[in-house]
């Protein structure tokens, strides 16, 4: 990800390819940094959410291996190139939450 003018991007393409095979211009200087920070924040929040979910499964005594098997088949675990978002639809509904009996 590169923040630059199109002219700068083309001028420095050979150098940029040393950092990765497919440099991508994001926009003016600073915009690539903003995108990178947003991606880092997303990765951090997903990691935290996974840890919370895994901890919940473990505390409930559910089969962790089964949980992971199901998770690996989930849409969001597929490589991005295999996803077909046009077929996805989500309906948000209220889900009642009950406390486990002790």
Coordinates of N, CA and C in Angstrom, one line a residue:
X1 N 0.9 -1.2 0.0 CA 0.0 0.0 0.0 C 0.9 1.2 0.0
X2 N 0.6 2.1 -0.9 CA 1.4 3.3 -1.1 C 0.6 4.6 -1.1
X3 N 1.0 5.6 -0.4 CA 0.4 6.9 -0.5 C 1.3 7.8 -1.3
X4 N 0.8 8.2 -2.4 CA 1.7 9.1 -3.3 C 0.8 9.6 -4.4
X5 N 1.4 10.4 -5.2 CA 0.8 10.8 -6.5 C 1.0 9.6 -7.5
X6 N 0.1 9.5 -8.5 CA 0.3 8.5 -9.5 C 1.7 8.6 -10.2
X7 N 2.2 9.8 -10.4 CA 3.6 9.9 -11.0 C 4.6 9.4 -10.1
X8 N 4.6 9.7 -8.8 CA 5.6 9.1 -7.8 C 5.5 7.6 -7.8
X9 N 4.3 7.1 -7.8 CA 4.0 5.7 -7.7 C 4.7 5.0 -8.9
X10 N 4.6 5.5 -10.1 CA 5.2 4.9 -11.3 C 6.7 5.1 -11.2
X11 N 7.2 6.2 -10.8 CA 8.6 6.5 -10.7 C 9.3 5.5 -9.8
X12 N 8.7 5.1 -8.7 CA 9.3 4.3 -7.7 C 8.8 2.8 -7.7
X13 N 8.2 2.4 -8.8 CA 7.6 1.1 -8.9 C 8.6 0.0 -8.6
X14 N 9.8 0.1 -9.2 CA 10.8 -0.9 -9.1 C 11.2 -1.1 -7.6
X15 N 11.4 0.0 -6.9 CA 11.7 0.0 -5.5 C 10.6 -0.6 -4.7
X16 N 9.3 -0.2 -5.0 CA 8.2 -0.7 -4.3 C 8.0 -2.2 -4.4
X17 N 8.4 -2.7 -5.6 CA 8.2 -4.2 -5.8 C 9.2 -5.0 -5.0
X18 N 10.2 -4.3 -4.4 CA 11.1 -5.0 -3.4 C 10.4 -5.3 -2.1
X19 N 9.3 -4.6 -1.8 CA 8.6 -4.8 -0.6 C 7.4 -5.8 -0.8
X20 N 7.0 -6.0 -2.0 CA 5.9 -6.9 -2.3 C 5.7 -6.9 -3.8
X21 N 5.1 -8.0 -4.3 CA 5.0 -8.2 -5.7 C 3.9 -7.3 -6.4
X22 N 3.0 -6.8 -5.6 CA 1.9 -6.0 -6.2 C 1.6 -4.7 -5.5
X23 N 2.5 -3.8 -5.6 CA 2.2 -2.5 -4.9 C 0.9 -1.9 -5.3
X24 N 0.2 -1.3 -4.4 CA -1.1 -0.7 -4.7 C -1.1 0.7 -4.2
X25 N -1.5 1.6 -5.1 CA -1.6 3.0 -4.7 C -3.0 3.2 -4.0
X26 N -2.9 3.8 -2.8 CA -4.2 4.0 -2.1 C -4.7 5.4 -2.3
X27 N -3.8 6.3 -2.4 CA -4.3 7.7 -2.6 C -3.1 8.6 -2.2
X28 N -3.4 9.9 -1.8 CA -2.3 10.8 -1.5 C -1.5 10.3 -0.3
X29 N -0.4 11.0 -0.1 CA 0.4 10.7 1.1 C -0.4 10.7 2.4
X30 N -0.3 9.7 3.2 CA -1.0 9.5 4.4 C -2.2 8.6 4.3
X31 N -2.7 8.4 3.1 CA -3.9 7.6 3.0 C -3.6 6.1 3.2
X32 N -2.4 5.7 2.7 CA -2.0 4.3 2.9 C -1.8 4.0 4.4
X33 N -1.2 4.9 5.1 CA -1.0 4.8 6.6 C -2.4 4.6 7.3
X34 N -3.3 5.4 6.9 CA -4.7 5.3 7.5 C -5.3 3.9 7.2
X35 N -5.2 3.4 6.0 CA -5.7 2.1 5.6 C -5.0 1.0 6.4
X36 N -3.7 1.1 6.5 CA -2.9 0.2 7.3 C -3.3 0.2 8.8
X37 N -3.5 1.3 9.4 CA -3.9 1.4 10.8 C -5.3 0.8 10.9
X38 N -6.2 1.0 10.0 CA -7.6 0.5 10.0 C -7.5 -1.0 10.0
X39 N -6.7 -1.6 9.1 CA -6.5 -3.0 9.0 C -5.9 -3.6 10.3
X40 N -4.9 -3.0 10.8 CA -4.4 -3.4 12.1 C -5.4 -3.4 13.2
X41 N -6.3 -2.4 13.2 CA -7.3 -2.3 14.3 C -8.3 -3.5 14.1
X42 N -8.6 -3.7 12.8 CA -9.6 -4.8 12.5 C -9.0 -6.2 12.9
X43 N -7.7 -6.4 12.6 CA -7.1 -7.7 13.0 C -7.1 -7.8 14.5
X44 N -6.8 -6.8 15.2 CA -6.8 -6.8 16.7 C -8.1 -7.1 17.3
X45 N -9.2 -6.5 16.7 CA -10.5 -6.7 17.2 C -11.0 -8.1 16.9
X46 N -10.7 -8.6 15.7 CA -11.0 -10.0 15.4 C -10.3 -11.0 16.3
X47 N -9.1 -10.7 16.6 CA -8.3 -11.6 17.5 C -9.0 -11.6 18.9
X48 N -9.3 -10.5 19.4 CA -10.0 -10.3 20.7 C -11.3 -11.1 20.7
X49 N -12.1 -10.9 19.6 CA -13.4 -11.5 19.5 C -13.3 -13.1 19.5
X50 N -12.3 -13.5 18.7 CA -12.0 -15.0 18.7 C -11.7 -15.5 20.1
X51 N -10.8 -14.8 20.8 CA -10.4 -15.2 22.1 C -11.6 -15.3 23.1
X52 N -12.5 -14.3 22.9 CA -13.7 -14.3 23.8 C -14.6 -15.4 23.5
X53 N -14.8 -15.7 22.2 CA -15.6 -16.9 21.8 C -15.0 -18.2 22.2
X54 N -13.7 -18.3 22.0 CA -13.1 -19.6 22.4 C -13.1 -19.8 24.0
X55 N -12.9 -18.7 24.7 CA -13.1 -18.8 26.2 C -14.5 -19.2 26.6
X56 N -15.5 -18.6 25.9 CA -16.9 -19.0 26.2 C -17.1 -20.5 26.0
X57 N -16.6 -21.0 24.8 CA -16.8 -22.4 24.5 C -16.1 -23.2 25.6
X58 N -14.9 -22.8 26.0 CA -14.2 -23.6 27.0 C -14.9 -23.6 28.4
X59 N -15.4 -22.4 28.8 CA -16.1 -22.3 30.1 C -17.4 -23.1 30.1
X60 N -18.0 -23.2 28.9 CA -19.3 -23.9 28.9 C -19.0 -25.4 28.8
X61 N -17.8 -25.8 28.6 CA -17.5 -27.3 28.6 C -17.8 -27.9 27.2
X62 N -18.0 -27.0 26.2 CA -18.2 -27.5 24.9 C -17.0 -28.1 24.2
X63 N -17.1 -28.9 23.2 CA -16.0 -29.5 22.5 C -15.2 -28.5 21.7
X64 N -14.0 -28.1 22.1 CA -13.2 -27.1 21.4 C -12.9 -27.5 20.0
X65 N -12.5 -28.8 19.9 CA -12.2 -29.3 18.5 C -13.3 -29.2 17.6
X66 N -14.5 -29.5 18.1 CA -15.7 -29.3 17.2 C -16.0 -27.9 16.9
X67 N -15.8 -27.0 17.9 CA -16.0 -25.6 17.6 C -15.0 -25.1 16.5
X68 N -13.8 -25.5 16.6 CA -12.8 -25.1 15.6 C -13.1 -25.7 14.2
X69 N -13.6 -27.0 14.2 CA -14.0 -27.6 13.0 C -15.1 -26.8 12.3
X70 N -16.1 -26.4 13.0 CA -17.2 -25.6 12.5 C -16.6 -24.2 12.0
X71 N -15.8 -23.6 12.9 CA -15.2 -22.3 12.5 C -14.5 -22.3 11.3
X72 N -13.7 -23.3 11.0 CA -12.8 -23.4 9.8 C -13.7 -23.5 8.6
X73 N -14.9 -24.0 8.7 CA -15.8 -24.1 7.5 C -16.6 -22.8 7.3
X74 N -16.5 -21.9 8.3 CA -17.3 -20.7 8.2 C -16.9 -19.8 7.1
X75 N -17.8 -19.0 6.5 CA -17.5 -18.1 5.4 C -16.3 -17.1 5.7
X76 N -16.2 -16.6 6.9 CA -15.2 -15.6 7.2 C -13.8 -16.2 7.3
X77 N -13.7 -17.5 7.3 CA -12.4 -18.2 7.4 C -11.9 -18.6 6.0
X78 N -12.6 -18.4 5.0 CA -12.2 -18.8 3.7 C -11.2 -17.7 3.1
X79 N -10.3 -18.1 2.3 CA -9.4 -17.1 1.7 C -10.3 -16.1 0.9
X80 N -9.9 -14.8 0.9 CA -10.8 -13.8 0.2 C -11.1 -14.1 -1.2
X81 N -10.2 -14.8 -1.9 CA -10.5 -15.0 -3.3 C -11.6 -16.1 -3.6
X82 N -11.9 -16.8 -2.5 CA -13.0 -17.8 -2.7 C -14.3 -17.4 -2.2
X83 N -14.4 -16.2 -1.6 CA -15.7 -15.6 -1.1 C -16.5 -15.1 -2.2
X84 N -17.8 -15.3 -2.1 CA -18.8 -14.7 -3.0 C -19.8 -14.0 -2.2
X85 N -19.5 -12.7 -1.9 CA -20.4 -11.9 -1.0 C -21.7 -11.6 -1.7
X86 N -21.9 -11.7 -3.0 CA -23.1 -11.4 -3.6 C -24.2 -12.4 -3.2
X87 N -23.8 -13.6 -2.7 CA -24.8 -14.5 -2.3 C -25.1 -14.4 -0.8
X88 N -24.4 -13.5 -0.1 CA -24.6 -13.4 1.4 C -25.8 -12.4 1.7
X89 N -26.6 -12.8 2.6 CA -27.6 -11.9 3.1 C -27.7 -12.2 4.6
X90 N -27.8 -11.1 5.3 CA -27.9 -11.2 6.8 C -29.2 -10.5 7.3
X91 N -30.0 -11.2 8.0 CA -31.1 -10.5 8.7 C -30.9 -10.4 10.1
X92 N -30.9 -9.2 10.6 CA -30.6 -9.0 12.0 C -31.9 -9.1 12.8
X93 N -31.9 -10.0 13.8 CA -33.0 -10.2 14.7 C -32.6 -10.2 16.1
X94 N -33.5 -10.0 17.0 CA -33.2 -10.0 18.4 C -33.0 -11.5 18.8
X95 N -32.0 -11.8 19.6 CA -31.8 -13.1 20.1 C -31.8 -13.1 21.6
X96 N -32.8 -13.8 22.2 CA -32.9 -13.7 23.7 C -31.6 -14.4 24.3
X97 N -31.1 -13.9 25.3 CA -29.9 -14.4 25.9 C -30.3 -14.9 27.3
X98 N -30.1 -16.2 27.6 CA -30.4 -16.7 28.9 C -29.2 -17.1 29.6
X99 N -29.2 -17.0 30.9 CA -28.0 -17.4 31.7 C -28.0 -18.9 31.9
X100 N -26.8 -19.5 31.8 CA -26.8 -21.0 32.1 C -27.2 -21.3 33.5
X101 N -27.8 -22.4 33.7 CA -28.3 -22.8 35.0 C -27.1 -23.3 35.8
X102 N -27.0 -22.9 37.1 CA -25.9 -23.3 37.9 C -26.3 -24.5 38.8

